[in-house]
Structures are given as C-alpha cells and as structure tokens.
Short mmCIF file of C-alpha atoms and ligand atoms in Angstrom, two decimals:
data_model
loop_
_atom_site.label_atom_id
_atom_site.label_comp_id
_atom_site.label_asym_id
_atom_site.label_seq_id
_atom_site.Cartn_x
_atom_site.Cartn_y
_atom_site.Cartn_z
CA MET V 274 107.41 -1.12 64.58
CA ASN V 275 110.89 0.76 64.46
CA SER V 276 110.38 2.30 67.94
CA ASN V 277 113.13 1.62 70.42
CA PHE V 278 110.71 0.57 73.13
CA ILE V 279 109.86 -2.77 74.02
CA LYS V 280 106.38 -3.04 75.83
CA ILE V 281 106.43 -5.36 79.00
CA PHE V 282 103.23 -7.68 79.28
CA ASP V 283 103.40 -9.42 82.56
CA THR V 284 101.26 -12.57 82.86
CA THR V 285 102.29 -13.83 86.33
CA LEU V 286 98.61 -13.52 87.29
CA ARG V 287 97.00 -15.66 84.54
CA ASP V 288 99.71 -18.22 82.64
CA GLY V 289 101.93 -17.94 86.04
CA GLU V 290 98.95 -19.24 87.87
CA GLN V 291 98.61 -22.43 85.58
CA SER V 292 101.94 -22.99 87.04
CA PRO V 293 100.92 -26.41 89.35
CA GLY V 294 99.89 -25.25 92.80
CA ALA V 295 100.31 -21.65 92.16
CA SER V 296 96.72 -21.11 92.71
CA MET V 297 96.14 -17.22 94.37
CA THR V 298 93.63 -15.59 96.28
CA THR V 299 92.30 -12.42 95.10
CA ASP V 300 93.67 -10.35 97.78
CA GLU V 301 97.01 -11.98 96.85
CA LYS V 302 96.50 -11.49 93.20
CA ILE V 303 95.92 -7.85 93.94
CA LYS V 304 98.80 -7.41 96.18
CA ILE V 305 101.53 -8.67 92.99
CA ALA V 306 99.40 -6.17 90.66
CA LEU V 307 100.16 -3.38 92.81
CA LEU V 308 103.80 -4.51 92.71
CA LEU V 309 103.87 -4.92 89.03
CA GLU V 310 102.49 -1.47 88.52
CA ARG V 311 105.19 -0.04 90.53
CA LEU V 312 107.94 -2.38 88.60
CA GLY V 313 106.53 -0.53 85.72
CA VAL V 314 104.75 -3.28 83.62
CA ASP V 315 102.73 -1.70 80.82
CA VAL V 316 100.18 -4.30 80.61
CA ILE V 317 98.93 -6.98 83.20
CA GLU V 318 97.05 -10.14 82.41
CA ALA V 319 95.51 -10.27 85.25
CA GLY V 320 93.61 -13.29 85.02
CA PHE V 321 90.92 -15.33 82.72
CA ALA V 322 87.91 -13.94 83.78
CA VAL V 323 85.31 -16.47 82.81
CA ALA V 324 86.91 -19.19 84.03
CA SER V 325 85.25 -18.97 87.52
CA PRO V 326 83.45 -16.25 89.60
CA GLY V 327 86.57 -15.97 91.69
CA ASP V 328 89.10 -15.20 88.67
CA PHE V 329 86.16 -12.68 87.63
CA ASP V 330 86.34 -10.99 90.63
CA ALA V 331 90.54 -10.80 90.73
CA VAL V 332 90.06 -9.26 87.44
CA SER V 333 87.57 -6.60 88.22
CA SER V 334 89.10 -5.91 91.34
CA ILE V 335 92.56 -5.18 90.14
CA ALA V 336 90.72 -3.27 87.26
CA SER V 337 89.69 -0.93 89.76
CA ILE V 338 92.32 -0.18 91.59
CA VAL V 339 95.77 0.01 89.68
CA LYS V 340 96.15 2.92 87.74
CA ASN V 341 99.48 3.14 85.92
CA SER V 342 99.27 -0.30 83.79
CA GLN V 343 96.95 -1.22 81.49
CA ILE V 344 94.82 -4.16 82.85
CA CYS V 345 93.98 -7.23 80.48
CA SER V 346 91.92 -10.23 80.59
CA LEU V 347 92.29 -13.18 78.30
CA ALA V 348 89.22 -14.56 76.24
CA ARG V 349 89.01 -17.62 74.21
CA ALA V 350 87.71 -16.89 70.63
CA VAL V 351 83.90 -17.07 72.01
CA GLU V 352 81.32 -15.07 73.05
CA LYS V 353 80.74 -15.53 76.83
CA ASP V 354 84.34 -15.40 77.12
CA ILE V 355 84.59 -12.00 75.70
CA LYS V 356 81.74 -10.56 77.55
CA ALA V 357 83.50 -11.92 80.75
CA ALA V 358 86.68 -10.32 79.98
CA GLY V 359 85.05 -6.89 78.64
CA GLU V 360 83.08 -6.51 81.94
CA ALA V 361 85.94 -7.51 84.29
CA VAL V 362 88.19 -4.89 82.72
CA ALA V 363 85.32 -2.24 82.35
CA LYS V 364 86.56 0.01 85.50
CA ALA V 365 90.28 0.13 84.17
CA PRO V 366 91.70 3.54 83.31
CA LYS V 367 93.82 1.78 80.63
CA ASN V 368 92.21 -1.98 79.71
CA ARG V 369 92.74 -4.12 76.90
CA ILE V 370 91.18 -7.59 76.01
CA HIS V 371 93.34 -10.57 74.68
CA THR V 372 91.75 -13.11 72.72
CA PHE V 373 93.14 -15.91 70.80
CA ILE V 374 92.96 -19.11 68.96
CA ALA V 375 94.84 -22.10 67.38
CA THR V 376 96.17 -21.43 64.25
CA SER V 377 98.55 -24.36 63.94
CA PRO V 378 97.21 -27.73 61.78
CA ILE V 379 97.38 -30.04 64.69
CA HIS V 380 95.28 -27.97 67.21
CA MET V 381 92.95 -26.74 64.61
CA GLU V 382 92.22 -30.73 63.54
CA TYR V 383 92.30 -32.05 66.77
CA LYS V 384 91.65 -29.56 69.61
CA LEU V 385 89.17 -27.14 67.82
CA GLY V 386 87.82 -29.73 65.17
CA MET V 387 87.59 -27.01 62.42
CA LYS V 388 88.79 -25.89 59.23
CA PRO V 389 91.33 -23.18 58.50
CA ASP V 390 88.88 -20.82 56.99
CA GLU V 391 86.31 -21.34 60.01
CA VAL V 392 88.99 -20.36 62.46
CA ILE V 393 89.42 -17.14 60.23
CA LYS V 394 85.99 -16.31 60.43
CA ARG V 395 86.02 -17.07 64.11
CA ALA V 396 88.77 -14.80 65.21
CA VAL V 397 87.40 -11.99 62.86
CA ARG V 398 84.52 -12.18 64.86
CA ALA V 399 86.40 -11.92 68.05
CA VAL V 400 88.26 -9.39 67.66
CA GLU V 401 84.85 -7.19 66.26
CA TYR V 402 82.93 -8.18 69.38
CA ALA V 403 85.96 -7.21 71.86
CA LYS V 404 86.11 -3.93 69.99
CA THR V 405 82.62 -3.42 71.54
CA PHE V 406 83.77 -3.38 75.11
CA VAL V 407 87.33 -2.18 74.43
CA ASP V 408 89.59 0.15 72.37
CA ASP V 409 92.77 -1.92 72.56
CA VAL V 410 92.41 -5.83 71.68
CA GLU V 411 95.42 -7.97 71.42
CA PHE V 412 94.86 -11.35 69.37
CA SER V 413 97.20 -14.40 69.73
CA CYS V 414 97.74 -17.03 66.92
CA GLU V 415 98.14 -19.96 69.65
CA ASP V 416 100.59 -22.34 68.82
CA ALA V 417 101.68 -19.97 66.44
CA THR V 418 105.28 -21.23 65.93
CA ARG V 419 103.67 -24.79 64.29
CA SER V 420 101.26 -23.19 62.15
CA GLU V 421 101.70 -22.50 58.34
CA ILE V 422 103.08 -19.20 57.75
CA GLY V 423 100.91 -18.51 54.68
CA PHE V 424 97.94 -19.27 56.95
CA LEU V 425 99.14 -17.10 59.77
CA LYS V 426 99.93 -14.14 57.36
CA GLU V 427 96.05 -14.55 56.68
CA ILE V 428 94.52 -14.52 59.77
CA ILE V 429 96.46 -11.61 60.94
CA ASP V 430 95.66 -9.57 58.16
CA ALA V 431 92.10 -10.11 58.86
CA VAL V 432 92.15 -9.49 62.71
CA ILE V 433 93.83 -6.40 62.02
CA ASN V 434 91.10 -4.94 59.64
CA ALA V 435 88.71 -5.96 62.49
CA GLY V 436 90.73 -3.92 64.64
CA ALA V 437 93.78 -6.12 66.75
CA LYS V 438 96.00 -3.71 67.59
CA THR V 439 98.58 -6.14 69.31
CA ILE V 440 99.47 -9.93 67.10
CA ASN V 441 101.07 -11.85 69.57
CA LEU V 442 102.70 -15.20 68.29
CA PRO V 443 103.09 -17.71 71.17
CA ASP V 444 105.50 -20.46 70.86
CA THR V 445 102.78 -22.11 73.17
CA VAL V 446 104.68 -25.51 73.52
CA GLY V 447 108.30 -24.08 73.75
CA TYR V 448 109.51 -25.73 70.58
CA SER V 449 111.36 -23.26 68.72
CA ILE V 450 114.93 -21.99 68.70
CA PRO V 451 116.46 -18.62 68.73
CA SER V 452 117.61 -18.45 65.07
CA GLU V 453 114.48 -19.87 63.68
CA TYR V 454 111.98 -17.96 66.02
CA GLY V 455 113.86 -14.60 64.92
CA ASN V 456 113.27 -15.33 61.16
CA PHE V 457 110.03 -16.12 61.66
CA VAL V 458 108.94 -12.86 63.66
CA LYS V 459 110.93 -10.97 61.18
CA GLU V 460 108.75 -12.25 58.23
CA ILE V 461 105.49 -11.74 60.14
CA VAL V 462 106.84 -7.87 61.21
CA THR V 463 107.51 -7.44 57.93
CA ALA V 464 104.31 -8.35 56.67
CA VAL V 465 102.39 -6.68 58.84
CA ASN V 466 104.20 -3.12 57.96
CA ASN V 467 103.92 -1.64 61.12
CA ARG V 468 99.96 -1.85 61.12
CA ALA V 469 100.26 -3.89 64.69
CA ILE V 470 103.08 -4.40 67.34
CA ILE V 471 103.88 -7.66 67.09
CA SER V 472 104.46 -9.42 70.62
CA VAL V 473 105.81 -12.51 71.81
CA HIS V 474 105.23 -15.40 74.63
CA CYS V 475 107.33 -17.97 74.74
CA HIS V 476 107.15 -21.17 76.80
CA ASN V 477 110.10 -22.78 78.42
CA ASP V 478 110.25 -26.36 77.30
CA LEU V 479 113.54 -26.29 75.85
CA GLY V 480 114.95 -24.08 78.26
CA LEU V 481 114.96 -21.31 75.43
CA ALA V 482 112.09 -18.95 76.39
CA THR V 483 114.20 -15.91 77.46
CA ALA V 484 116.85 -16.65 74.24
CA ASN V 485 113.51 -16.75 71.82
CA SER V 486 111.99 -13.77 73.13
CA LEU V 487 115.04 -11.88 73.14
CA SER V 488 115.96 -13.24 69.43
CA ALA V 489 112.44 -12.11 68.63
CA VAL V 490 113.25 -8.26 69.92
CA LEU V 491 116.39 -8.33 67.88
CA ASN V 492 114.09 -9.18 64.92
CA GLY V 493 111.30 -6.42 65.65
CA ALA V 494 108.76 -7.58 68.44
CA ARG V 495 107.81 -4.53 70.28
CA GLN V 496 106.21 -6.32 73.18
CA VAL V 497 107.33 -9.22 75.22
CA GLU V 498 104.95 -11.70 77.56
CA CYS V 499 106.75 -13.01 80.48
CA THR V 500 106.09 -13.88 84.37
CA VAL V 501 108.28 -13.01 87.39
CA ASN V 502 110.64 -15.91 88.40
CA GLY V 503 109.73 -17.62 84.86
CA LEU V 504 106.21 -18.98 86.18
CA GLY V 505 103.75 -20.55 84.13
CA GLU V 506 102.56 -23.67 82.16
CA ARG V 507 104.60 -26.45 82.25
CA ALA V 508 108.16 -25.41 82.31
CA GLY V 509 107.05 -21.88 82.55
CA ASN V 510 107.27 -19.00 80.59
CA ALA V 511 110.18 -16.39 79.69
CA ALA V 512 111.30 -14.88 82.88
CA LEU V 513 110.78 -10.91 83.15
CA GLU V 514 113.96 -10.30 85.17
CA GLU V 515 115.98 -12.15 82.56
CA ILE V 516 114.34 -10.37 79.81
CA VAL V 517 114.67 -6.79 81.35
CA MET V 518 118.33 -7.47 82.76
CA THR V 519 119.39 -8.79 79.34
CA ILE V 520 118.30 -6.12 77.40
CA LYS V 521 119.86 -3.54 79.98
CA THR V 522 123.42 -4.98 80.18
CA ARG V 523 123.47 -5.82 76.80
CA ASN V 524 121.53 -2.41 75.57
CA ASP V 525 125.24 -2.26 73.47
CA LEU V 526 123.54 -5.09 71.16
CA PHE V 527 119.91 -4.22 71.61
CA ASN V 528 120.93 -0.59 69.96
CA GLY V 529 119.54 1.37 72.24
CA ILE V 530 116.21 -0.27 73.29
CA LYS V 531 114.21 0.62 76.64
CA THR V 532 111.72 -0.75 78.95
CA ASN V 533 109.49 1.13 81.33
CA ILE V 534 110.79 -1.39 84.17
CA ASN V 535 112.05 0.29 87.29
CA THR V 536 114.95 -2.69 87.83
CA LYS V 537 115.11 -1.59 91.49
CA GLU V 538 112.05 -3.44 92.17
CA ILE V 539 112.59 -6.77 90.37
CA TYR V 540 114.04 -8.46 93.72
CA SER V 541 111.11 -7.48 95.68
CA ALA V 542 108.77 -8.70 92.76
CA SER V 543 110.44 -12.03 93.05
CA ARG V 544 110.60 -12.55 96.61
CA MET V 545 106.45 -11.50 96.68
CA VAL V 546 105.61 -13.79 94.16
CA ALA V 547 108.12 -16.47 95.60
CA ASN V 548 106.05 -16.11 99.10
CA ILE V 549 102.92 -16.18 97.98
CA THR V 550 102.81 -18.74 95.64
CA GLY V 551 105.67 -20.96 97.57
CA ILE V 552 107.21 -21.67 94.61
CA GLU V 553 110.96 -20.45 94.92
CA PRO V 554 113.30 -19.58 92.39
CA GLN V 555 116.00 -22.61 92.05
CA PRO V 556 119.32 -21.22 93.89
CA ASN V 557 121.27 -20.88 90.40
CA LYS V 558 118.19 -19.03 88.60
CA ALA V 559 119.88 -15.95 86.95
CA ILE V 560 119.12 -12.79 88.15
CA VAL V 561 116.90 -14.13 91.37
CA GLY V 562 118.18 -17.17 92.56
CA LYS V 563 119.98 -17.08 95.90
CA ASN V 564 123.33 -17.81 94.45
CA ALA V 565 122.92 -15.21 91.56
CA PHE V 566 125.53 -12.77 93.26
CA SER V 567 127.45 -15.01 95.29
CA HIS V 568 131.15 -16.05 94.52
CA GLU V 569 132.48 -19.14 96.08
CA SER V 570 135.54 -19.84 94.58
CA GLY V 571 138.57 -17.75 96.43
CA ILE V 572 139.78 -16.64 92.76
CA HIS V 573 136.62 -15.16 91.89
CA GLN V 574 136.01 -13.51 95.63
CA ASP V 575 139.58 -12.19 95.34
CA GLY V 576 138.82 -10.74 91.41
CA VAL V 577 135.73 -9.11 92.70
CA LEU V 578 137.01 -7.39 96.05
CA LYS V 579 139.87 -5.96 93.33
CA PHE V 580 137.59 -4.75 90.54
CA ARG V 581 133.99 -5.89 90.74
CA GLU V 582 133.86 -6.11 86.90
CA THR V 583 136.19 -9.01 86.93
CA TYR V 584 133.36 -11.49 87.66
CA GLU V 585 130.18 -9.38 87.94
CA ILE V 586 128.28 -8.22 84.88
CA MET V 587 125.61 -6.86 86.98
CA ARG V 588 125.49 -4.86 90.45
CA ALA V 589 122.94 -6.27 92.88
CA GLU V 590 121.75 -3.26 93.74
CA ASP V 591 120.19 -2.84 90.45
CA ILE V 592 117.86 -5.53 91.13
CA GLY V 593 117.15 -3.86 94.54
CA LEU V 594 119.13 -6.54 96.46
CA GLU V 595 121.48 -5.75 99.03
CA LYS V 596 122.23 -9.00 100.37
CA ASN V 597 121.69 -9.59 103.83
CA LYS V 598 121.83 -6.52 104.92
CA LEU V 599 121.65 -6.25 108.55
CA THR V 600 118.76 -3.77 109.34
CA LEU V 601 117.16 -3.28 112.62
CA GLY V 602 117.30 -4.38 116.21
CA LYS V 603 115.14 -4.89 119.36
CA LEU V 604 115.51 -0.97 120.07
CA SER V 605 114.45 0.27 116.48
CA GLY V 606 110.95 1.94 116.76
CA SER V 607 108.11 2.73 114.43
CA HIS V 608 109.88 5.36 112.78
CA ALA V 609 112.69 3.14 111.57
CA PHE V 610 110.80 0.31 111.00
CA LYS V 611 108.50 2.48 108.32
CA ASP V 612 112.03 4.38 106.79
CA LYS V 613 113.19 0.69 106.23
CA LEU V 614 110.09 -0.40 104.58
CA MET V 615 110.53 2.42 102.36
CA GLU V 616 113.68 1.48 101.24
CA LEU V 617 112.69 -1.68 100.44
CA GLY V 618 109.77 -0.10 98.36
CA ILE V 619 107.13 -1.88 100.55
CA SER V 620 103.97 0.63 100.92
CA ILE V 621 101.17 -1.09 103.05
CA GLY V 622 98.29 0.39 105.04
CA ASP V 623 97.89 1.59 108.53
CA GLU V 624 96.48 -1.62 110.01
CA ASP V 625 98.82 -3.76 108.07
CA PHE V 626 101.83 -1.77 109.37
CA GLN V 627 100.83 -1.90 112.86
CA LYS V 628 100.57 -5.98 112.79
CA ALA V 629 103.90 -6.12 111.00
CA PHE V 630 105.57 -3.67 113.21
CA ALA V 631 103.99 -6.08 116.15
CA ARG V 632 105.57 -9.18 114.68
CA PHE V 633 108.78 -7.22 114.07
CA LYS V 634 109.00 -6.12 117.92
CA ALA V 635 108.14 -9.74 118.91
CA LEU V 636 110.56 -11.11 116.49
CA ALA V 637 113.33 -8.89 117.78
CA ASP V 638 112.76 -10.07 121.49
CA LYS V 639 113.71 -13.58 119.99
CA LYS V 640 116.39 -12.74 117.14
CA LYS V 641 119.49 -10.84 117.68
CA GLU V 642 119.90 -9.69 114.03
CA ILE V 643 117.43 -9.03 111.97
CA PHE V 644 118.03 -8.79 108.10
CA ASP V 645 116.23 -7.28 104.85
CA ASP V 646 115.06 -10.62 103.89
CA ASP V 647 113.31 -11.28 107.84
CA ILE V 648 111.87 -7.99 107.37
CA ARG V 649 110.40 -8.64 103.70
CA MET V 650 108.95 -12.17 104.97
CA ILE V 651 107.27 -10.60 107.92
CA VAL V 652 105.60 -8.35 106.09
CA SER V 653 104.40 -10.64 103.38
CA ASP V 654 103.07 -12.88 106.04
CA GLU V 655 101.20 -10.47 107.96
CA THR V 656 99.74 -8.87 104.65
CA SER V 657 99.11 -11.50 102.24
CA GLU V 658 97.99 -14.12 104.64
CA THR V 659 94.42 -15.04 103.24
CA PRO V 660 91.91 -13.83 105.54
CA GLN V 661 91.83 -15.89 108.58
CA ILE V 662 88.55 -18.11 108.52
CA TYR V 663 90.59 -19.98 111.26
CA GLU V 664 93.10 -18.42 113.37
CA LEU V 665 95.85 -20.53 115.05
CA ILE V 666 96.01 -18.99 119.00
CA LYS V 667 98.13 -21.62 120.89
CA LEU V 668 100.20 -24.76 119.90
CA GLN V 669 101.64 -26.88 122.69
CA ILE V 670 103.32 -29.67 121.92
CA SER V 671 104.95 -32.87 124.08
CA ASP V 672 108.52 -33.46 124.68
CA CYS V 673 108.86 -36.08 121.91
CA SER V 674 111.83 -37.85 123.84
CA GLU V 675 109.34 -38.81 126.35
CA GLY V 676 106.82 -41.38 124.49
CA ILE V 677 104.07 -40.86 121.84
CA PRO V 678 104.31 -37.18 120.15
CA SER V 679 101.06 -35.31 121.16
CA ALA V 680 100.11 -31.33 120.15
CA SER V 681 97.33 -29.44 121.70
CA VAL V 682 96.25 -26.53 119.40
CA SER V 683 93.48 -23.47 120.47
CA ILE V 684 91.74 -22.01 116.79
CA LYS V 685 89.43 -18.87 116.79
CA PHE V 686 86.93 -19.57 114.51
CA ASP V 687 83.73 -17.62 114.34
CA ASN V 688 84.79 -15.56 117.53
CA LYS V 689 85.09 -18.69 119.77
CA ILE V 690 88.22 -20.25 120.56
CA PHE V 691 88.18 -24.42 120.19
CA THR V 692 90.77 -26.28 121.79
CA ASP V 693 91.64 -29.79 120.83
CA ALA V 694 94.39 -32.48 121.01
CA ALA V 695 95.76 -35.63 118.97
CA ILE V 696 98.59 -37.88 118.85
CA GLY V 697 100.53 -38.50 115.75
CA ASP V 698 103.51 -40.40 114.35
CA GLY V 699 105.65 -37.39 114.87
CA THR V 700 105.24 -33.86 116.88
CA ILE V 701 104.04 -32.42 113.00
CA ASP V 702 101.88 -35.23 112.61
CA ALA V 703 100.42 -34.84 115.76
CA ILE V 704 99.77 -30.76 115.00
CA PHE V 705 98.12 -31.25 111.96
CA LYS V 706 95.72 -33.81 113.27
CA ALA V 707 95.01 -31.72 116.38
CA ILE V 708 94.10 -28.70 113.79
CA ASP V 709 92.01 -31.30 111.73
CA ARG V 710 90.15 -32.37 114.61
CA VAL V 711 89.33 -28.74 115.93
CA SER V 712 87.95 -27.68 111.95
CA GLY V 713 86.36 -30.76 111.24
CA TYR V 714 88.41 -31.05 107.80
CA GLU V 715 90.72 -33.72 107.17
CA GLY V 716 93.89 -32.63 105.29
CA LYS V 717 96.32 -35.43 103.61
CA LEU V 718 99.79 -33.69 103.65
CA LYS V 719 101.22 -33.84 100.34
CA ASP V 720 104.33 -31.58 100.72
CA TYR V 721 106.12 -30.27 103.32
CA LYS V 722 109.21 -27.89 103.11
CA VAL V 723 111.38 -25.79 105.81
CA GLU V 724 114.03 -23.57 104.72
CA ALA V 725 115.48 -20.64 106.91
CA VAL V 726 115.06 -17.29 105.81
CA THR V 727 118.43 -15.74 106.91
CA GLU V 728 121.29 -17.17 108.05
CA GLY V 729 121.94 -18.06 111.75
CA LYS V 730 120.95 -20.30 114.50
CA ASP V 731 118.11 -17.99 115.31
CA ALA V 732 117.03 -17.65 111.30
CA LEU V 733 113.61 -17.43 111.10
CA ALA V 734 112.07 -20.58 109.76
CA LYS V 735 109.66 -20.81 106.48
CA VAL V 736 107.54 -23.61 106.24
CA VAL V 737 105.62 -24.54 103.17
CA VAL V 738 103.05 -27.50 102.93
CA LYS V 739 100.66 -28.66 99.93
CA VAL V 740 97.94 -30.34 101.55
CA LYS V 741 94.67 -32.37 100.13
CA PHE V 742 91.39 -31.47 101.98
CA ASP V 743 89.04 -33.02 98.99
CA ASP V 744 90.21 -35.94 97.01
CA LYS V 745 88.46 -34.33 93.90
CA LYS V 746 90.59 -31.05 94.05
CA PRO V 747 94.00 -29.99 93.82
CA ALA V 748 96.37 -29.66 96.47
CA ILE V 749 96.51 -26.27 98.23
CA MET V 750 99.81 -24.50 99.64
CA GLY V 751 99.87 -22.78 102.47
CA HIS V 752 103.00 -21.29 104.27
CA GLY V 753 103.71 -19.89 107.89
CA LEU V 754 106.91 -18.16 109.21
CA SER V 755 108.08 -18.35 112.63
CA ILE V 756 111.36 -18.46 114.83
CA ASP V 757 110.02 -21.65 115.61
CA THR V 758 109.59 -24.29 113.36
CA MET V 759 106.60 -26.42 114.92
CA MET V 760 104.88 -23.02 114.99
CA ALA V 761 105.49 -22.08 111.53
CA SER V 762 104.00 -25.71 110.41
CA ALA V 763 101.01 -24.92 112.19
CA ARG V 764 100.62 -21.51 110.98
CA ALA V 765 101.37 -23.06 107.27
CA TYR V 766 98.83 -25.75 107.68
CA VAL V 767 96.26 -23.32 108.85
CA ALA V 768 96.94 -21.03 105.79
CA ALA V 769 96.57 -23.88 103.32
CA LEU V 770 93.04 -24.68 105.51
CA ASN V 771 91.97 -21.01 104.95
CA SER V 772 93.17 -20.75 101.29
CA TYR V 773 91.35 -24.21 100.31
CA LEU V 774 87.95 -22.72 102.16
CA LEU V 775 88.34 -19.90 100.05
CA MET V 776 89.18 -20.96 96.76
CA ARG V 777 87.10 -24.24 97.06
CA ASP V 778 84.20 -22.76 94.79
CA ARG V 779 87.00 -21.54 92.02
CA LEU V 780 88.87 -24.83 92.04
CA THR V 781 85.64 -26.67 90.98
CA ASN V 782 84.05 -24.49 88.99
CA LYS V 783 86.19 -23.48 86.11
CA GLU V 784 84.76 -22.80 82.98
CA CYS V 785 87.70 -24.44 81.14
CA ASP V 786 90.06 -26.72 82.79
CA HIS V 787 92.84 -26.13 80.25
CA ILE V 788 93.47 -23.24 78.03
O1 KIV H 224 101.10 -20.10 75.39
C1 KIV H 224 99.96 -19.68 74.54
O2 KIV H 224 99.87 -20.07 73.65
C2 KIV H 224 99.24 -18.62 75.89
C3 KIV H 224 98.30 -18.24 74.79
C4 KIV H 224 96.62 -17.86 75.28
C5 KIV H 224 98.71 -16.82 74.72
O3 KIV H 224 99.21 -18.86 77.01
ZN1 ZN H 225 101.33 -19.56 77.44
#
C-alpha cells in the first residue's frame, strides 16, 4: 500500500494484559477502551474471547459500547476460537477477527506438531470460517521473523485468496533487528502487491520493538500493533506513544505519513493504564516516563529557558502533559471541578462525578495544593474501582511506638458492617490480618509499593499491593489512594480482594493459558 496513512492497532487489552500481573476486570477494560477510542486508535484488540467467559464478556461489552474504533478479538486458527471471537465482536459497528497460526519451523514442529502443508490448510479454513462472521479478517503468521520466507509467501497468498484483508508479520520473540526486519517487510510488501495491508507486531526482548516497527513503516507496513506504555508479554510490545510521537516528530523522514492519533490524549491514556494495571512506566521511559520532560542539569535548564528547542524535541503539551500544574483549591466548586475534568479530557457519568467531587472536597480539606495528577488519580480511583464486594468503612491503628502494632477495621459486606481487629509484625501487617479476619480470606502479600502522586509533604500516597489469595492462582493487584499511607494500604488490600473475587473463575478456567 502506498497510502500515507498508518493504522494504529492497539493490543493493550490483549497482549498488554499478558504482562505478568496486568489482569483487568471488564469494567477496567471498558474504561481503557473508551479512552483508546478518544485517543483515535483505529483498531482495538479487546481480548481473546475464547479464553474464558470473563474474556468473552469483556470483548462483547466493549463491542457494544465503542462506536468509532474497530473492535477485534484474537482467535487461534480453530473453529471454537473463531466462533467465540465472531460472536463477541458481533455488536460492534466496525468489527474484525484476528486469527493466527505459527509458521516457523521450530513452532510448527515442536508446538503444533504439524507439517507446513497442514498449516496452510488450517490457516485457509480459519480465514474462510472467520469470513462467515465478519468481513474484515486479519491473519497473523506467528513467529514470522523465524519463518522461511518462501513458505511465508505461500501461506500469505493462500489466506489472501481466502479473504484476509490484513497480514500481520509478528516478531513474536523480539529477535529481529531494524535493518533485517525492514528488508523482510519490504519483500513481503512487494510480494503481496497491494492485495492486503501489511501489519507489524514487534516484541521488545532486545529493546528494539519500536525501532523494528518504524523500520517496517519505512518499508511499506501500513498497520502497527502496539500497546500503551509498551505493556505486553515478557519485555512487552512496541509502545504506542513512541511509534506515534516518532512519526510526528520526525515527519521529515516519514515522508508525511499520518496517524489518526490525537497525541494530546497520550498522557491521560498512559496514566489510566498505569493506574489500572499498577504497572508504572520506568521513570526514564520515552515520552511518558516521569523524567521524560524534566531537565536536571543546570546547563540544560538554562538552555531550555533561553530557547526551548535547545534541549527539547517535543512539547510536553503535545502529549497532554502540563507538569504538576497547580489546579484547584478547597474553595473550588463543582463547576470548576467539571471544567477541570473537561480540560483533562476526562468524561464520567453523573454518579461517578458526584463520588469524585466528594472525594476531591475531602482531599482539599486536608491538602493545601491540588495538582492535575491528584485529580487524575482521585477520578481514576473513584471510577475504576472494581465493584465493592467488600467496602472499607473505617480503619483504626494503634500507636506503634507503644508495644505490639494492632489495627481494627470495619468493613461493609452484603449491606452489613463487620468489625474485627488483629495484631501484626508491623502496622501494615496488622491491617491486612484484620481485613483477613473480617473477610475469611487469607491473603499472602507478594509485593507492596508506595509512592507519592505529586510533590509536597501532604502529597497523595498511592499504594499498590500484589496479594495471593489462593496458591493455585496468580497474585492479584490492588491499589489504594489516600493522603494517609495506612488508609491507602488498607484500600489497596481490599481492592485486591475484590478483584480476586470478581476474577477468580477467569483466572482458572482459561481455555488456553498460553498463546
Ligand atoms: O506475538 C505474537 O506473535 C502475537 C500474535 C498472536 C499476534 O501476539
Ligand atoms: Zn504478541
């Protein structure tokens, strides 16, 4: 394709969810999908519908809600996967099935136990069957970069004849380097000769996912698969923000190529994905890391003050970031709060607005200065919380300088309030044990992190915990927010328990654990 337009295919909700510890509830996925739609993503891979009833539910809910982006479900090249994918995306105004099979000798022999000609037959049958559900079918040659090019051309020709409109060439194990991948993509683009769009999907095992994807774009790929913050299996996928901002910033080299992305929504999308998954981008992460737009050295600061472009190649505003802008105070009313949400690109329903506003007023009573990031956090905390099966009502802790740490909690469950207390090795241990006593679930804490959302002694504390409630299931993440670290810890632990209860079926009954 010679068109100057690159489709952005976001797989945060599918490959991104394969990042260890990144499981999301359906509500959380819907929130991310709506933000991806606002960001201008062309295709949202909403999940892997056959994996479990929870995954099916998430894909079909997103398909009924999102109007502007195309909604896609992944499916192995087998009937039951394709049927589940087709049914899950049926309600979307624009839909797609993405089916795949491995094409490398190593995968065909050891994983599939299939001969190359059987793989071609299976792929063709999969595409033909997917076409009975949707018009738009994408086919991926899994582990394309370790496949034989002659075989790839053969299978690609066959699936295009069967109706595939997009051919994806994943660097599944992140093995390729930019010059090699670019040449590889060019050879397939030439062979396909405009009969389908060539897509790329690069993993970051060698830190080259973005570079490989961009090299592919320069060589004729016209769809890039990527994730917000570069989440994804193992070392992750190419980061959406890096792809989009490179194409925008170096448009001189990308020959006027455009994407549909509204870059001003990038920072909001990054924060939402980090808040929901609990996986923070590293501070020096390109574009969205905490340090990406800060200048430490005096020489750099001086240069930027004299002429911004001395040390800055992008403007923070272009990704929707106005660093730590002082925002509202305790006298601000609901109109000012609503205006601020609009300015930050946050749209929430009335009920969520009332909850977020009440939380803002409570915070403003205690905290002198409220920043944009505080607002983002409280809104995300109030609106993306998983349904509260257990709700923390009250927390009291002993003064730990005087003897054994103890805590008592009151928790609402089934419309009744239960109170219990426990002692522990430290105050946080006591809090978590008291919650265990009320709920009857015994959690094992696997990870605990606390960080300040903005600066200052009175900064909001964000606590992220990972807790294992069942030895046979993965640890579940929960996060809590408060000006008080103990309260934030208790909220985080209760959030993890609620997520566990909501997702436990999904965590065991996966149709296939590994793609
Ligand atoms: O990395 C990969 O090969 C994939 C495919 C299923 C597209 O995620
Ligand atoms: Zn992948």
